[in-house]
Coordinates of N, CA, C and O in Angstrom, one line a residue:
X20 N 138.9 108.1 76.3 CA 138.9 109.4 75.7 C 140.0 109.3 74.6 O 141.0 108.7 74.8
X21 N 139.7 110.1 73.4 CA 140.8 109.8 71.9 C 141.0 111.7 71.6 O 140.2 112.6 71.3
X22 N 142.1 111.6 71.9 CA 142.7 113.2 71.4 C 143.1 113.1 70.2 O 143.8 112.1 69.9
X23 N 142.9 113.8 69.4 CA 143.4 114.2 68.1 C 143.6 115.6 68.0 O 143.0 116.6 68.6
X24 N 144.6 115.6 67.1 CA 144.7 117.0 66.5 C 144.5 117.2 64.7 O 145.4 116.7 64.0
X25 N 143.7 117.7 64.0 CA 143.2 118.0 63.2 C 143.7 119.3 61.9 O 143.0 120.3 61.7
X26 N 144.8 118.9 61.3 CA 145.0 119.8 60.6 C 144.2 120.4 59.2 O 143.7 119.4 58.6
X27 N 144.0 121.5 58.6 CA 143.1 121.5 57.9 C 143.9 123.1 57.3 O 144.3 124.1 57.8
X28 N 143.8 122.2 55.3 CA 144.3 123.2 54.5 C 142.6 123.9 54.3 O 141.6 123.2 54.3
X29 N 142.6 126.0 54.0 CA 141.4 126.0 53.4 C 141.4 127.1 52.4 O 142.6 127.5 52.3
X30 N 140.6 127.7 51.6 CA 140.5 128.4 50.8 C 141.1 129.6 51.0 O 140.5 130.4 51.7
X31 N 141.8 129.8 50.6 CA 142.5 131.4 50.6 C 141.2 132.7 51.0 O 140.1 133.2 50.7
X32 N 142.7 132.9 52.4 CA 141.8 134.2 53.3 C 140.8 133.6 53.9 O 140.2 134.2 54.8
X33 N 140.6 132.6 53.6 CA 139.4 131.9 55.0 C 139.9 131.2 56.2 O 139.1 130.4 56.7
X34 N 140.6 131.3 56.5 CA 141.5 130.6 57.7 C 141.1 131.3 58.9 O 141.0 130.5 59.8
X35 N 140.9 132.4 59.1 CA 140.7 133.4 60.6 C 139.0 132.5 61.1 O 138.7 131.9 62.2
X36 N 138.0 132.8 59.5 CA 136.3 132.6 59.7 C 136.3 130.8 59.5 O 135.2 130.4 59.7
X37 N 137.1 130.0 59.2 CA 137.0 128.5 59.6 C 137.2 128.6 60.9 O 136.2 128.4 61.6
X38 N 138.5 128.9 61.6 CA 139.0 128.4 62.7 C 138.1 128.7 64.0 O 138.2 128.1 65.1
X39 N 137.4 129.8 63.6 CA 136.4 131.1 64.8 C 135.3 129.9 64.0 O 136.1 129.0 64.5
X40 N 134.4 129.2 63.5 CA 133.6 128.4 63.2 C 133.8 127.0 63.8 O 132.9 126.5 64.5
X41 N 134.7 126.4 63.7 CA 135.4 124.9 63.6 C 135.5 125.5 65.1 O 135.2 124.4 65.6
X42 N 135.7 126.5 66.3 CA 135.8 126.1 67.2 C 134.5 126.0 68.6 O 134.5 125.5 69.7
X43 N 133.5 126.7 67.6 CA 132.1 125.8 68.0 C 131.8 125.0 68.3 O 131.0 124.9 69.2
X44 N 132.5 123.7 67.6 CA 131.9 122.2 67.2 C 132.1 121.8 68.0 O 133.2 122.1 68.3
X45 N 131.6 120.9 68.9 CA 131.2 120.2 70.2 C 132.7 119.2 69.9 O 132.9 118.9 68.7
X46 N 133.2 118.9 70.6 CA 134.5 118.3 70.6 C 135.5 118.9 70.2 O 136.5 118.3 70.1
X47 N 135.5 119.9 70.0 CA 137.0 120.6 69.7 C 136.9 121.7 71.1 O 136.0 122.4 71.5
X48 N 138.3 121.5 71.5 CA 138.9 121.9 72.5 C 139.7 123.7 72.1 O 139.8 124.7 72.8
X49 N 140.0 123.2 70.8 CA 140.8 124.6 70.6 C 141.1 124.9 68.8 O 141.2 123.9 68.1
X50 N 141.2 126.0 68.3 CA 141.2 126.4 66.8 C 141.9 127.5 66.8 O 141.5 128.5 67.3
X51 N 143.3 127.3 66.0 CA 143.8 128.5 65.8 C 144.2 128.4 64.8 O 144.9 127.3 64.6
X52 N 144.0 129.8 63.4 CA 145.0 129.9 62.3 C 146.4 130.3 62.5 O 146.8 131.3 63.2
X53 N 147.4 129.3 61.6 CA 148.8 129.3 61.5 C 149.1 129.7 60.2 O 148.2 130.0 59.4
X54 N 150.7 129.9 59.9 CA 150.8 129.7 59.0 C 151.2 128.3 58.7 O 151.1 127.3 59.5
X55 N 151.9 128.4 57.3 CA 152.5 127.2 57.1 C 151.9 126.4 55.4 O 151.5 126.9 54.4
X56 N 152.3 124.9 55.7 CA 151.3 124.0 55.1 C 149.6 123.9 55.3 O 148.8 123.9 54.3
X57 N 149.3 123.8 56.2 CA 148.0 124.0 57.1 C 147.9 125.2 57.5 O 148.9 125.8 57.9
X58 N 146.4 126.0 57.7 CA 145.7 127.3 57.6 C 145.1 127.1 58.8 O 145.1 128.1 59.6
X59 N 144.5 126.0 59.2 CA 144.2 126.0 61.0 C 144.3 125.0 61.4 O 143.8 124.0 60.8
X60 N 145.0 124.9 62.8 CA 145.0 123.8 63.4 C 144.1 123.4 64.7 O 144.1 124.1 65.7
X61 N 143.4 122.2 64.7 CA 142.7 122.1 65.5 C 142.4 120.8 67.1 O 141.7 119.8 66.7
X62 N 142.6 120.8 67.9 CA 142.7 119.9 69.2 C 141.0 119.3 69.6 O 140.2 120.0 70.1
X63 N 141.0 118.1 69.2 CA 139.8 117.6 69.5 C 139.7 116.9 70.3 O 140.8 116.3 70.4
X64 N 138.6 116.2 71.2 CA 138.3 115.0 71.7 C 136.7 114.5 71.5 O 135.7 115.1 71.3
X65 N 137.1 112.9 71.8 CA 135.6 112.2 71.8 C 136.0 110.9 72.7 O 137.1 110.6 73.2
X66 N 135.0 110.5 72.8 CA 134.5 108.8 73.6 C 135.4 108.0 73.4 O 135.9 107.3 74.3
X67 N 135.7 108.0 72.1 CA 135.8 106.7 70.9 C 136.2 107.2 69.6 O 136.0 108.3 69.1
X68 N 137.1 106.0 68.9 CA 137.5 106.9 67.1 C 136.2 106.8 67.1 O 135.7 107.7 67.6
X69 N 135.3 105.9 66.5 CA 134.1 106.4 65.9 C 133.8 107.4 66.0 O 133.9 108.0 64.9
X70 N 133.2 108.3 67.3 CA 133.2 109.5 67.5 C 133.3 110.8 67.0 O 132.6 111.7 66.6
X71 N 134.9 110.4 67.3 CA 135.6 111.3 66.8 C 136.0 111.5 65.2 O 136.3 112.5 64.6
X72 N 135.7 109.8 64.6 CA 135.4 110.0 63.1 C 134.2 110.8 62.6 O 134.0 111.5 61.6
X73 N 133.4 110.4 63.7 CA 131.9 111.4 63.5 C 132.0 113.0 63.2 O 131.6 113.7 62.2
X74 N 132.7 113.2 64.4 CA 132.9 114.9 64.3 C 133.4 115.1 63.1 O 132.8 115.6 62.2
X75 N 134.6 114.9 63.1 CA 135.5 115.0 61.3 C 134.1 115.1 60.5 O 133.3 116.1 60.4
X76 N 134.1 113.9 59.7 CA 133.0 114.0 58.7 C 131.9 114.6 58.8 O 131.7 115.3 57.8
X77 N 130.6 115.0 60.1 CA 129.9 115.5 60.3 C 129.8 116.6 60.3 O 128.8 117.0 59.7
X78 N 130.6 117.5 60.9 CA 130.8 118.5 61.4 C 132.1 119.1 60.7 O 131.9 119.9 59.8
X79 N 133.2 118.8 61.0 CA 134.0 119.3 60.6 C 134.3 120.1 59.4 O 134.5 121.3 59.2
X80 N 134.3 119.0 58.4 CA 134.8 118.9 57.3 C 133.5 119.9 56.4 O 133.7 120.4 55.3
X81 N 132.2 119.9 57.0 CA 130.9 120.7 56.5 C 131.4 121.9 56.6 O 130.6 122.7 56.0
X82 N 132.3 122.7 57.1 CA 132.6 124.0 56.9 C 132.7 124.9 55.8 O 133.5 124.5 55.0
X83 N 132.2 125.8 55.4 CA 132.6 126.4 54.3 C 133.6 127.2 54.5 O 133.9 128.2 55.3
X84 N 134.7 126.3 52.8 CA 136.0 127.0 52.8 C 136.8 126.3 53.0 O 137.9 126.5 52.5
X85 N 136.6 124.6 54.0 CA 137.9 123.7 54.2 C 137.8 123.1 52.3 O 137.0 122.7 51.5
X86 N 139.2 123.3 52.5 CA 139.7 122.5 50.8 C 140.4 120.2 51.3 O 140.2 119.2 50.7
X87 N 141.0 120.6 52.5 CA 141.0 119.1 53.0 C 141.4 119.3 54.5 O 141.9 120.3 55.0
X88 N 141.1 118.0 55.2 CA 141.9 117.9 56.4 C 142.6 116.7 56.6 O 142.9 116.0 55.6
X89 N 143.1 116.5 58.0 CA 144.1 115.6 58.2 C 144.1 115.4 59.5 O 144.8 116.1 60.2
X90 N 143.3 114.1 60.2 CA 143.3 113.8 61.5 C 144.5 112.9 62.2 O 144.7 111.8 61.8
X91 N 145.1 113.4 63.3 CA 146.0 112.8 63.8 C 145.9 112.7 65.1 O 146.1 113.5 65.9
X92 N 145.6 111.2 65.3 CA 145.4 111.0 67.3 C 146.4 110.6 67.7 O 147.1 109.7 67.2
X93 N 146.5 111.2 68.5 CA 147.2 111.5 69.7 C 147.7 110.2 70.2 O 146.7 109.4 70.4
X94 N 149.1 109.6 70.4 CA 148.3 108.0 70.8 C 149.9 107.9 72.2 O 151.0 108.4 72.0
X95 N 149.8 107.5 72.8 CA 150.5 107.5 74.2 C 151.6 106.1 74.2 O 151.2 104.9 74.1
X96 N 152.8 106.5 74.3 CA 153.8 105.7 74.3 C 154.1 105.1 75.7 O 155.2 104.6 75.7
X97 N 153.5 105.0 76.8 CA 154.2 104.6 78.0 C 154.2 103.0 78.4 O 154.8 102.7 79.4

């Protein structure tokens, strides 16, 4: 299993209707708009990177309103 967390800048004032969208998408765990650098932030899982590259490009990023994202897995130091 590959955890990532998914930040994503988007078009002004769309941040509430991405994150309530983006949290549909089969592998995302959780979606909430912040402030900040990034407009929502998002907790995903899959199988495998492939996968989870899948979701990104597939799904994710097809939102209307994301301007970019920025995938970051989770990766375990023990």
């Amino acid at each position: 299993m590959v955890q990532a967390y998914i930040l994503i800048q988007t078009e002004v004032g769309r941040a509430a209707a991405v994150a309530s969208e983006v949290a549909g998408i089969d592998g995302v765990t959780r979606a909430q708009d912040v402030t900040g650098p990034y407009d929502v932030i998002v907790a995903a899982e899959a199988d495998d990177v492939e996968s989870l590259g899948r979701t990104v490009v597939n799904a994710v990023q097809k939102v209307p309103g994301i301007t970019r994202t920025l995938t970051c897995p989770v990766v375990s130091a023990d």
